[in-house]
Coordinates of C-alpha atoms in Angstrom, one line a residue:
X1093 CA -19.5 27.8 78.6
X1094 CA -19.4 24.6 80.5
X1095 CA -16.7 24.2 83.1
X1096 CA -16.2 20.6 81.9
X1097 CA -15.3 20.6 78.2
X1098 CA -14.1 17.3 76.8
X1099 CA -11.2 17.2 74.3
X1100 CA -12.0 15.8 70.9
X1101 CA -10.4 12.6 69.7
X1102 CA -8.1 12.4 66.7
X1103 CA -10.8 11.0 64.3
X1104 CA -13.3 13.8 65.3
X1105 CA -10.6 16.4 64.8
X1106 CA -9.7 15.0 61.4
X1107 CA -13.4 14.9 60.4
X1108 CA -14.0 18.5 61.5
X1109 CA -10.8 19.7 59.8
X1110 CA -12.1 18.3 56.5
X1111 CA -14.9 20.9 56.8
X1112 CA -12.4 23.8 57.4
X1113 CA -10.0 24.1 54.5
X1114 CA -6.8 25.9 55.5
X1115 CA -7.1 24.9 59.2
X1116 CA -4.8 22.3 60.7
X1117 CA -4.1 20.6 64.0
X1118 CA -0.5 21.4 65.0
X1119 CA 0.2 19.5 68.2
X1120 CA -2.6 20.5 70.6
X1121 CA -3.5 23.7 68.6
X1122 CA -6.0 24.4 66.0
X1123 CA -4.3 26.8 63.5
X1124 CA -4.8 28.9 60.4
X1125 CA -2.6 31.3 58.6
X1126 CA -4.1 34.1 56.5
X1127 CA -2.6 36.4 54.0
X1128 CA -3.8 39.9 53.0
X1129 CA -3.2 42.6 50.5
X1130 CA -1.7 44.9 53.1
X1131 CA -1.5 45.6 56.8
X1132 CA -4.8 47.4 57.4
X1133 CA -7.0 44.6 56.3
X1134 CA -5.0 42.2 58.5
X1135 CA -5.3 44.5 61.5
X1136 CA -9.0 45.0 60.9
X1137 CA -9.6 41.3 60.9
X1138 CA -7.8 41.1 64.3
X1139 CA -10.3 43.5 65.7
X1140 CA -13.2 41.7 64.2
X1141 CA -11.9 38.4 65.7
X1142 CA -11.5 40.0 69.0
X1143 CA -15.2 41.0 69.0
X1144 CA -16.2 37.4 68.2
X1145 CA -14.0 36.1 70.9
X1146 CA -15.5 38.4 73.5
X1147 CA -19.0 37.3 72.4
X1148 CA -18.1 33.6 72.7
X1149 CA -16.0 33.9 75.8
X1150 CA -13.3 31.9 74.0
X1151 CA -10.0 33.4 72.9
X1152 CA -7.3 32.4 70.4
X1153 CA -3.7 33.6 70.2
X1154 CA -3.5 36.0 67.2
X1155 CA -0.2 36.9 65.7
X1156 CA -0.3 39.9 63.4
X1157 CA 2.4 40.5 60.8
X1158 CA 2.5 43.2 58.1
X1159 CA 0.1 41.3 55.7
X1160 CA -0.3 38.0 57.6
X1161 CA -2.3 36.8 60.5
X1162 CA -1.9 33.5 62.4
X1163 CA -4.7 32.1 64.6
X1164 CA -3.9 29.4 67.1
X1165 CA -6.4 28.1 69.6
X1166 CA -7.1 25.4 72.1
X1167 CA -9.2 25.1 75.3
X1168 CA -7.3 25.7 78.5
X1169 CA -10.1 24.2 80.6
X1170 CA -9.7 20.9 78.7
X1171 CA -6.0 20.7 79.5
X1172 CA -4.9 22.8 76.5
X1173 CA -6.5 20.3 74.1
X1174 CA -8.7 20.9 71.0
X1175 CA -12.4 20.9 71.7
X1176 CA -15.7 21.8 70.0
X1177 CA -15.3 25.4 71.3
X1178 CA -12.1 25.8 69.2
X1179 CA -13.9 24.6 66.1
X1180 CA -16.8 26.9 66.8
X1181 CA -14.5 29.9 66.9
X1182 CA -12.7 28.7 63.8
X1183 CA -16.0 28.5 61.9
X1184 CA -16.9 32.0 63.0
X1185 CA -13.5 33.3 61.8
X1186 CA -14.0 31.6 58.5
X1187 CA -17.3 33.4 58.0
X1188 CA -15.7 36.8 58.3
X1189 CA -12.4 36.2 56.6
X1190 CA -13.6 36.8 53.0
X1191 CA -14.9 40.2 53.9
X1192 CA -11.4 41.2 55.0
X1193 CA -9.8 39.9 51.8
X1194 CA -8.1 37.1 53.6
X1195 CA -6.8 34.2 51.6

């Protein structure tokens, strides 16, 4: 990961969000809330996301509830702004979500 990552502009964020249904920009965070049929599928998805985050070297804040999971991410090295790294993580999360029954 490059030490100098540039924040994305509003238009680019909007364009990228159009390709990621369910995701939104909330202030300086890229966010998504998932619902599950129970606690174990939600917890399993947390572990799966943790593996992806370690692989990418880029980490989100994950908030686990009984049958809910909230993902919130930005790039600290870009002043806590949204960058292409955040969208890369979001795209990877979206790839695994159906396998965990996330909706």
